[in-house]
Short mmCIF file of C-alpha atoms in Angstrom, two decimals:
data_model
loop_
_atom_site.label_atom_id
_atom_site.label_comp_id
_atom_site.label_asym_id
_atom_site.label_seq_id
_atom_site.Cartn_x
_atom_site.Cartn_y
_atom_site.Cartn_z
CA MET E 10 13.94 35.59 -158.87
CA MET E 11 16.54 37.06 -156.61
CA GLN E 12 20.03 37.11 -157.98
CA ARG E 13 22.76 35.85 -155.75
CA THR E 14 25.63 38.24 -155.33
CA ALA E 15 29.11 36.84 -155.28
CA LYS E 16 30.68 36.83 -151.86
CA ALA E 17 33.97 38.58 -151.38
CA PRO E 18 36.87 36.17 -150.84
CA PRO E 19 37.99 35.83 -147.24
CA SER E 20 40.76 38.07 -146.03
CA SER E 21 43.19 35.13 -145.80
CA ALA E 22 42.58 34.37 -149.48
CA ARG E 23 43.18 38.00 -150.43
CA LYS E 24 46.41 38.03 -148.43
CA TYR E 25 47.53 34.81 -150.10
CA HIS E 26 46.79 36.29 -153.52
CA LYS E 27 48.65 39.46 -152.59
CA TYR E 28 51.75 37.55 -151.49
CA SER E 29 51.61 34.87 -154.20
CA TRP E 30 54.72 33.14 -155.47
CA HIS E 31 54.49 35.23 -158.62
CA ASN E 32 54.85 38.44 -156.59
CA ILE E 33 57.65 36.95 -154.53
CA SER E 34 59.61 35.92 -157.63
CA ARG E 35 59.01 39.34 -159.19
CA ASP E 36 60.25 41.02 -155.99
CA PHE E 37 63.33 38.79 -156.04
CA ARG E 38 64.14 39.70 -159.65
CA LYS E 39 63.74 43.37 -158.78
CA ASN E 40 65.76 43.38 -155.51
CA TRP E 41 68.16 40.48 -155.99
CA PRO E 42 71.29 42.61 -155.24
CA LEU E 43 69.91 43.52 -151.80
CA MET E 44 68.92 39.92 -151.10
CA LEU E 45 72.37 38.78 -152.18
CA MET E 46 73.89 41.18 -149.66
CA LEU E 47 71.66 39.63 -147.00
CA LEU E 48 72.76 36.09 -147.84
CA PRO E 49 75.99 36.02 -145.74
CA THR E 50 74.01 37.06 -142.65
CA ILE E 51 71.42 34.35 -143.26
CA VAL E 52 74.15 31.73 -143.76
CA PHE E 53 75.92 32.92 -140.59
CA PHE E 54 72.80 32.47 -138.45
CA ILE E 55 71.99 29.09 -139.99
CA VAL E 56 75.51 27.74 -139.47
CA PHE E 57 76.28 29.23 -136.04
CA CYS E 58 72.82 29.57 -134.44
CA TYR E 59 70.36 27.05 -135.87
CA ILE E 60 72.46 24.01 -136.76
CA PRO E 61 74.13 23.99 -133.29
CA MET E 62 70.66 23.71 -131.74
CA VAL E 63 70.87 19.98 -132.49
CA GLY E 64 73.46 19.91 -129.70
CA LEU E 65 70.70 20.68 -127.17
CA LEU E 66 70.05 16.94 -127.18
CA MET E 67 73.12 16.68 -124.90
CA ALA E 68 71.04 18.29 -122.11
CA PHE E 69 68.99 15.08 -121.96
CA GLU E 70 71.90 12.67 -122.30
CA ASP E 71 74.89 11.40 -120.40
CA PHE E 72 76.96 12.63 -123.32
CA LYS E 73 80.16 10.83 -124.16
CA PRO E 74 82.32 12.24 -126.99
CA ASN E 75 83.38 8.77 -128.14
CA LEU E 76 79.72 7.69 -128.51
CA GLY E 77 78.55 10.88 -130.19
CA LEU E 78 75.31 12.78 -129.98
CA PHE E 79 72.95 10.03 -131.11
CA ARG E 80 74.47 7.04 -129.30
CA SER E 81 75.01 8.51 -125.85
CA GLU E 82 72.73 7.30 -123.07
CA PHE E 83 69.41 9.16 -122.78
CA VAL E 84 68.81 10.25 -119.17
CA GLY E 85 65.80 12.54 -119.57
CA LEU E 86 65.63 15.33 -117.00
CA GLU E 87 68.35 13.91 -114.77
CA ASN E 88 70.85 16.67 -115.60
CA PHE E 89 68.29 19.35 -114.73
CA THR E 90 67.43 17.61 -111.46
CA THR E 91 71.11 17.38 -110.54
CA PHE E 92 71.54 21.12 -111.13
CA PHE E 93 68.47 22.20 -109.14
CA THR E 94 69.47 20.01 -106.19
CA SER E 95 73.14 21.03 -106.20
CA VAL E 96 74.61 23.47 -103.68
CA PHE E 97 75.73 25.72 -106.53
CA CYS E 98 72.34 26.20 -108.21
CA TRP E 99 70.91 29.11 -106.24
CA ARG E 100 74.32 30.67 -105.73
CA VAL E 101 75.00 31.07 -109.46
CA ILE E 102 71.42 32.18 -110.14
CA ARG E 103 71.59 34.74 -107.33
CA ASN E 104 74.95 36.11 -108.47
CA THR E 105 73.79 36.31 -112.10
CA LEU E 106 70.63 38.21 -111.12
CA TRP E 107 72.57 40.55 -108.85
CA LEU E 108 74.99 41.54 -111.62
CA SER E 109 72.16 41.87 -114.16
CA VAL E 110 70.08 44.07 -111.87
CA LEU E 111 73.09 46.28 -111.10
CA GLN E 112 73.78 46.64 -114.83
CA LEU E 113 70.11 47.44 -115.43
CA ILE E 114 69.79 50.13 -112.75
CA ILE E 115 73.28 51.65 -113.07
CA VAL E 116 74.92 50.98 -116.47
CA PHE E 117 71.75 51.19 -118.59
CA PRO E 118 70.59 54.63 -117.28
CA PHE E 119 74.19 55.89 -117.30
CA THR E 120 74.38 55.15 -121.02
CA ILE E 121 71.24 57.18 -121.71
CA LEU E 122 72.47 60.01 -119.47
CA PHE E 123 75.80 60.10 -121.31
CA ALA E 124 73.98 60.38 -124.66
CA LEU E 125 71.82 63.23 -123.32
CA LEU E 126 74.89 65.08 -122.08
CA LEU E 127 76.63 64.64 -125.43
CA ASN E 128 73.53 66.00 -127.15
CA GLU E 129 73.69 69.17 -125.06
CA LEU E 130 77.28 69.99 -126.00
CA GLY E 131 77.35 73.08 -128.21
CA SER E 132 80.85 72.69 -129.70
CA LYS E 133 80.85 69.99 -132.41
CA LYS E 134 84.63 69.63 -132.21
CA TYR E 135 84.55 69.07 -128.45
CA LYS E 136 81.61 66.70 -128.87
CA ARG E 137 83.47 64.56 -131.44
CA THR E 138 86.53 64.50 -129.18
CA VAL E 139 84.51 63.28 -126.18
CA GLN E 140 82.77 60.67 -128.31
CA THR E 141 86.04 59.32 -129.69
CA ILE E 142 87.63 59.08 -126.24
CA SER E 143 84.54 57.35 -124.78
CA TYR E 144 84.39 54.80 -127.64
CA MET E 145 88.03 53.72 -127.34
CA PRO E 146 87.74 51.36 -124.34
CA ASN E 147 85.18 49.24 -126.21
CA PHE E 148 87.80 48.32 -128.81
CA ILE E 149 90.36 47.16 -126.27
CA SER E 150 90.65 43.39 -125.99
CA MET E 151 88.90 41.97 -122.92
CA VAL E 152 92.16 40.24 -121.97
CA VAL E 153 93.93 43.62 -121.92
CA VAL E 154 91.06 45.20 -119.96
CA ALA E 155 91.21 42.39 -117.41
CA GLY E 156 94.99 42.84 -117.16
CA ILE E 157 94.56 46.57 -116.48
CA ILE E 158 91.95 45.89 -113.80
CA MET E 159 94.13 43.25 -112.14
CA ASP E 160 97.13 45.63 -112.07
CA PHE E 161 95.09 48.51 -110.64
CA CYS E 162 93.42 46.27 -108.04
CA ALA E 163 96.55 44.37 -106.95
CA SER E 164 97.80 44.82 -103.40
CA ASP E 165 100.22 47.51 -104.64
CA GLY E 166 97.91 48.85 -107.37
CA ALA E 167 96.72 52.44 -107.75
CA ILE E 168 93.08 51.81 -106.85
CA THR E 169 94.04 49.58 -103.92
CA SER E 170 96.35 52.33 -102.58
CA ILE E 171 93.50 54.85 -102.68
CA VAL E 172 91.07 52.45 -101.00
CA GLY E 173 93.75 51.46 -98.48
CA ALA E 174 94.38 55.10 -97.56
CA ILE E 175 90.69 55.38 -96.65
CA THR E 176 90.02 51.97 -95.10
CA GLY E 177 93.48 50.85 -94.01
CA ASN E 178 93.09 47.56 -95.96
CA TYR E 179 95.66 47.03 -98.72
CA ASP E 180 94.59 43.50 -99.72
CA ASN E 181 94.08 42.63 -103.39
CA LEU E 182 90.60 43.94 -104.18
CA LEU E 183 89.82 41.04 -106.53
CA SER E 184 90.25 38.65 -103.63
CA LEU E 185 87.56 40.43 -101.58
CA PRO E 186 84.00 39.08 -102.24
CA GLY E 187 82.43 42.41 -101.29
CA ALA E 188 84.55 44.40 -103.75
CA TRP E 189 84.12 42.17 -106.78
CA ARG E 190 80.72 43.41 -107.96
CA PRO E 191 81.56 47.14 -107.69
CA ILE E 192 84.76 46.52 -109.66
CA TYR E 193 82.78 44.65 -112.34
CA ILE E 194 80.11 47.38 -112.68
CA ILE E 195 82.56 50.31 -112.67
CA SER E 196 84.67 48.62 -115.35
CA ASP E 197 81.47 48.01 -117.35
CA ILE E 198 80.69 51.73 -117.23
CA TRP E 199 84.22 52.67 -118.32
CA GLN E 200 84.33 50.17 -121.17
CA GLY E 201 80.78 50.15 -122.53
CA VAL E 202 78.93 53.38 -121.84
CA GLY E 203 80.51 55.38 -124.68
CA PHE E 204 79.92 52.76 -127.34
CA GLY E 205 76.48 51.89 -125.96
CA SER E 206 75.38 55.51 -126.30
CA ILE E 207 75.76 55.44 -130.10
CA ILE E 208 72.21 54.25 -130.73
CA TYR E 209 70.76 56.96 -128.47
CA VAL E 210 72.90 59.65 -130.10
CA ALA E 211 71.53 58.50 -133.48
CA ALA E 212 67.97 58.64 -132.14
CA LEU E 213 68.56 62.12 -130.72
CA ALA E 214 69.71 63.33 -134.14
CA GLY E 215 66.30 62.43 -135.54
CA ILE E 216 64.29 64.66 -133.20
CA ASP E 217 62.65 67.60 -134.99
CA LYS E 218 64.59 70.79 -134.09
CA SER E 219 61.37 72.84 -134.34
CA LEU E 220 60.14 71.15 -131.18
CA TYR E 221 63.05 72.63 -129.25
CA GLU E 222 62.38 76.05 -130.76
CA ALA E 223 58.70 75.84 -129.80
CA ALA E 224 59.57 74.79 -126.25
CA GLU E 225 62.08 77.62 -125.95
CA ILE E 226 59.48 80.15 -127.15
CA ASP E 227 57.10 78.81 -124.52
CA GLY E 228 59.71 79.61 -121.87
CA ALA E 229 61.09 76.12 -121.21
CA ASN E 230 64.61 76.05 -119.82
CA ARG E 231 67.25 73.50 -120.87
CA PHE E 232 66.25 70.90 -118.28
CA GLN E 233 62.57 71.23 -119.19
CA ARG E 234 63.38 70.80 -122.89
CA ILE E 235 65.28 67.62 -122.08
CA LEU E 236 62.42 66.36 -119.94
CA HIS E 237 59.53 67.19 -122.28
CA VAL E 238 61.12 67.04 -125.76
CA THR E 239 64.35 65.00 -125.78
CA ILE E 240 63.36 62.04 -123.60
CA PRO E 241 59.90 61.54 -125.20
CA GLY E 242 61.64 61.73 -128.59
CA ILE E 243 63.84 58.71 -127.82
CA LEU E 244 61.40 56.84 -125.59
CA ASP E 245 60.68 54.18 -128.22
CA THR E 246 64.40 53.50 -128.60
CA ILE E 247 64.83 53.31 -124.82
CA MET E 248 62.00 50.79 -124.54
CA ILE E 249 63.37 48.56 -127.32
CA MET E 250 66.83 48.58 -125.70
CA LEU E 251 65.25 47.88 -122.30
CA ILE E 252 63.38 44.88 -123.70
CA LEU E 253 66.59 43.52 -125.18
CA ARG E 254 68.48 44.13 -121.94
CA ILE E 255 65.90 42.38 -119.76
CA GLY E 256 65.88 39.51 -122.26
CA GLN E 257 69.57 39.02 -121.47
CA MET E 258 69.33 39.24 -117.70
CA MET E 259 70.50 35.66 -117.20
CA SER E 260 73.31 35.99 -119.75
CA VAL E 261 75.97 38.07 -118.04
CA GLY E 262 79.12 37.85 -120.17
CA TYR E 263 81.48 35.13 -119.02
CA GLU E 264 84.69 36.57 -120.52
CA LYS E 265 85.43 39.22 -117.93
CA THR E 266 84.19 37.01 -115.08
CA ILE E 267 86.48 34.13 -116.00
CA LEU E 268 89.46 36.45 -116.42
CA LEU E 269 88.95 38.24 -113.12
CA TYR E 270 87.45 35.81 -110.63
CA ASN E 271 89.14 33.20 -108.43
CA SER E 272 88.09 30.64 -105.84
CA GLN E 273 88.18 33.25 -103.08
CA VAL E 274 85.31 35.22 -104.62
CA TYR E 275 83.15 32.39 -105.99
CA GLU E 276 80.49 33.26 -103.41
CA THR E 277 79.75 36.56 -105.19
CA ALA E 278 81.46 36.23 -108.59
CA ASP E 279 80.45 32.76 -109.82
CA ILE E 280 77.63 33.20 -112.39
CA ILE E 281 75.74 30.81 -114.66
CA SER E 282 77.98 31.34 -117.70
CA SER E 283 81.21 30.83 -115.73
CA TYR E 284 79.70 27.76 -114.04
CA VAL E 285 78.78 26.32 -117.46
CA TYR E 286 82.37 26.98 -118.61
CA ARG E 287 83.85 25.16 -115.60
CA MET E 288 81.52 22.18 -115.78
CA GLY E 289 81.61 21.81 -119.55
CA LEU E 290 85.17 22.61 -120.60
CA LEU E 291 87.19 22.05 -117.44
CA GLU E 292 85.33 19.05 -115.97
CA ALA E 293 84.09 17.68 -119.34
CA ASP E 294 80.52 17.14 -118.07
CA TYR E 295 78.99 18.17 -121.37
CA GLY E 296 75.44 16.96 -120.79
CA TYR E 297 75.15 18.68 -117.43
CA SER E 298 76.60 21.99 -118.65
CA THR E 299 74.28 21.95 -121.70
CA ALA E 300 71.30 21.43 -119.39
CA VAL E 301 72.29 24.46 -117.27
CA SER E 302 72.81 26.54 -120.41
CA LEU E 303 69.43 25.48 -121.83
CA PHE E 304 67.71 26.42 -118.57
CA ASN E 305 69.42 29.81 -118.79
CA SER E 306 68.23 30.34 -122.37
CA VAL E 307 64.63 29.38 -121.56
CA ILE E 308 64.50 31.89 -118.69
CA ASN E 309 65.89 34.59 -121.01
CA LEU E 310 63.22 33.79 -123.61
CA ILE E 311 60.45 33.99 -121.01
CA LEU E 312 61.76 37.34 -119.71
CA LEU E 313 62.00 38.70 -123.28
CA CYS E 314 58.41 37.68 -124.15
CA VAL E 315 56.95 38.99 -120.89
CA THR E 316 58.79 42.33 -121.14
CA ASN E 317 57.83 42.71 -124.79
CA THR E 318 54.16 42.04 -124.00
CA LEU E 319 54.09 44.53 -121.12
CA SER E 320 55.88 47.16 -123.24
CA LYS E 321 53.44 46.67 -126.10
CA LYS E 322 50.50 47.00 -123.72
CA PHE E 323 51.61 50.10 -121.83
CA THR E 324 53.87 52.00 -124.27
CA GLU E 325 52.93 50.63 -127.72
CA SER E 326 56.63 49.93 -128.35
CA SER E 327 57.68 46.34 -128.89
CA LEU E 328 60.02 44.04 -130.79
CA PHE E 329 57.23 41.87 -132.16
#
């Protein structure tokens, strides 16, 4: 008589056994100090990111503060329809995409270039000095930054005087629709490139120095070493940051926009986040502004997932 051999348990059962509650509790007892340190972060995200998601119900309601979230009239997709049929819809989407694309093709590469240049500095003292100076603007309050920009771009400001000497136009630059985007991008470079380069500088520090020595022995000059050793060494970091940046394409920061723009430049300066601010806080149309914000978040999620999938397929680098 043939003896039946016992079948191996399915892989899912083995995984369940491996990650049983007993192992989880044992891991907790072993690493509880680290988990305790993680607790404030978990609480922060629950309180400020997950619980507020209940407020997304306002996107489908004619929300009235006196009636509350669960007693306001349910209107379905009416708020979304109103937005897509309004005269402001495509204007704010276009302006948001324009600023995001400019940040992606100018500010993002500039940050990487700045990190590469820092990495090539031979003097550590000079390198630390440049880094410190470049980081400083990031720690200046956005209100102060906006005040500096407004003073420099006023009709009698320093930048306006230089532009006026070339073009003959001494008007306030922030009142000119064509000048608003360049001012925004240049101020982004000044304020954020130094601080944004930190992660690339850290990645550059992890590249094996023997690779540079081998390339130098093979006759590679400095540019060739950057091209064939340095950039491939931080490519994974670049891809991860690119995925995150594309995932935020529809979320251009509203702080600087609200501080700098005015009705004269709405045609080029009004973006989704500033539009949500005006409709929600200034005009008290909470349901409508929530619907616009939800649409914005959904587009960002789609862009993040698509970019992550493409990156995983072609470069084997991905967030998930």
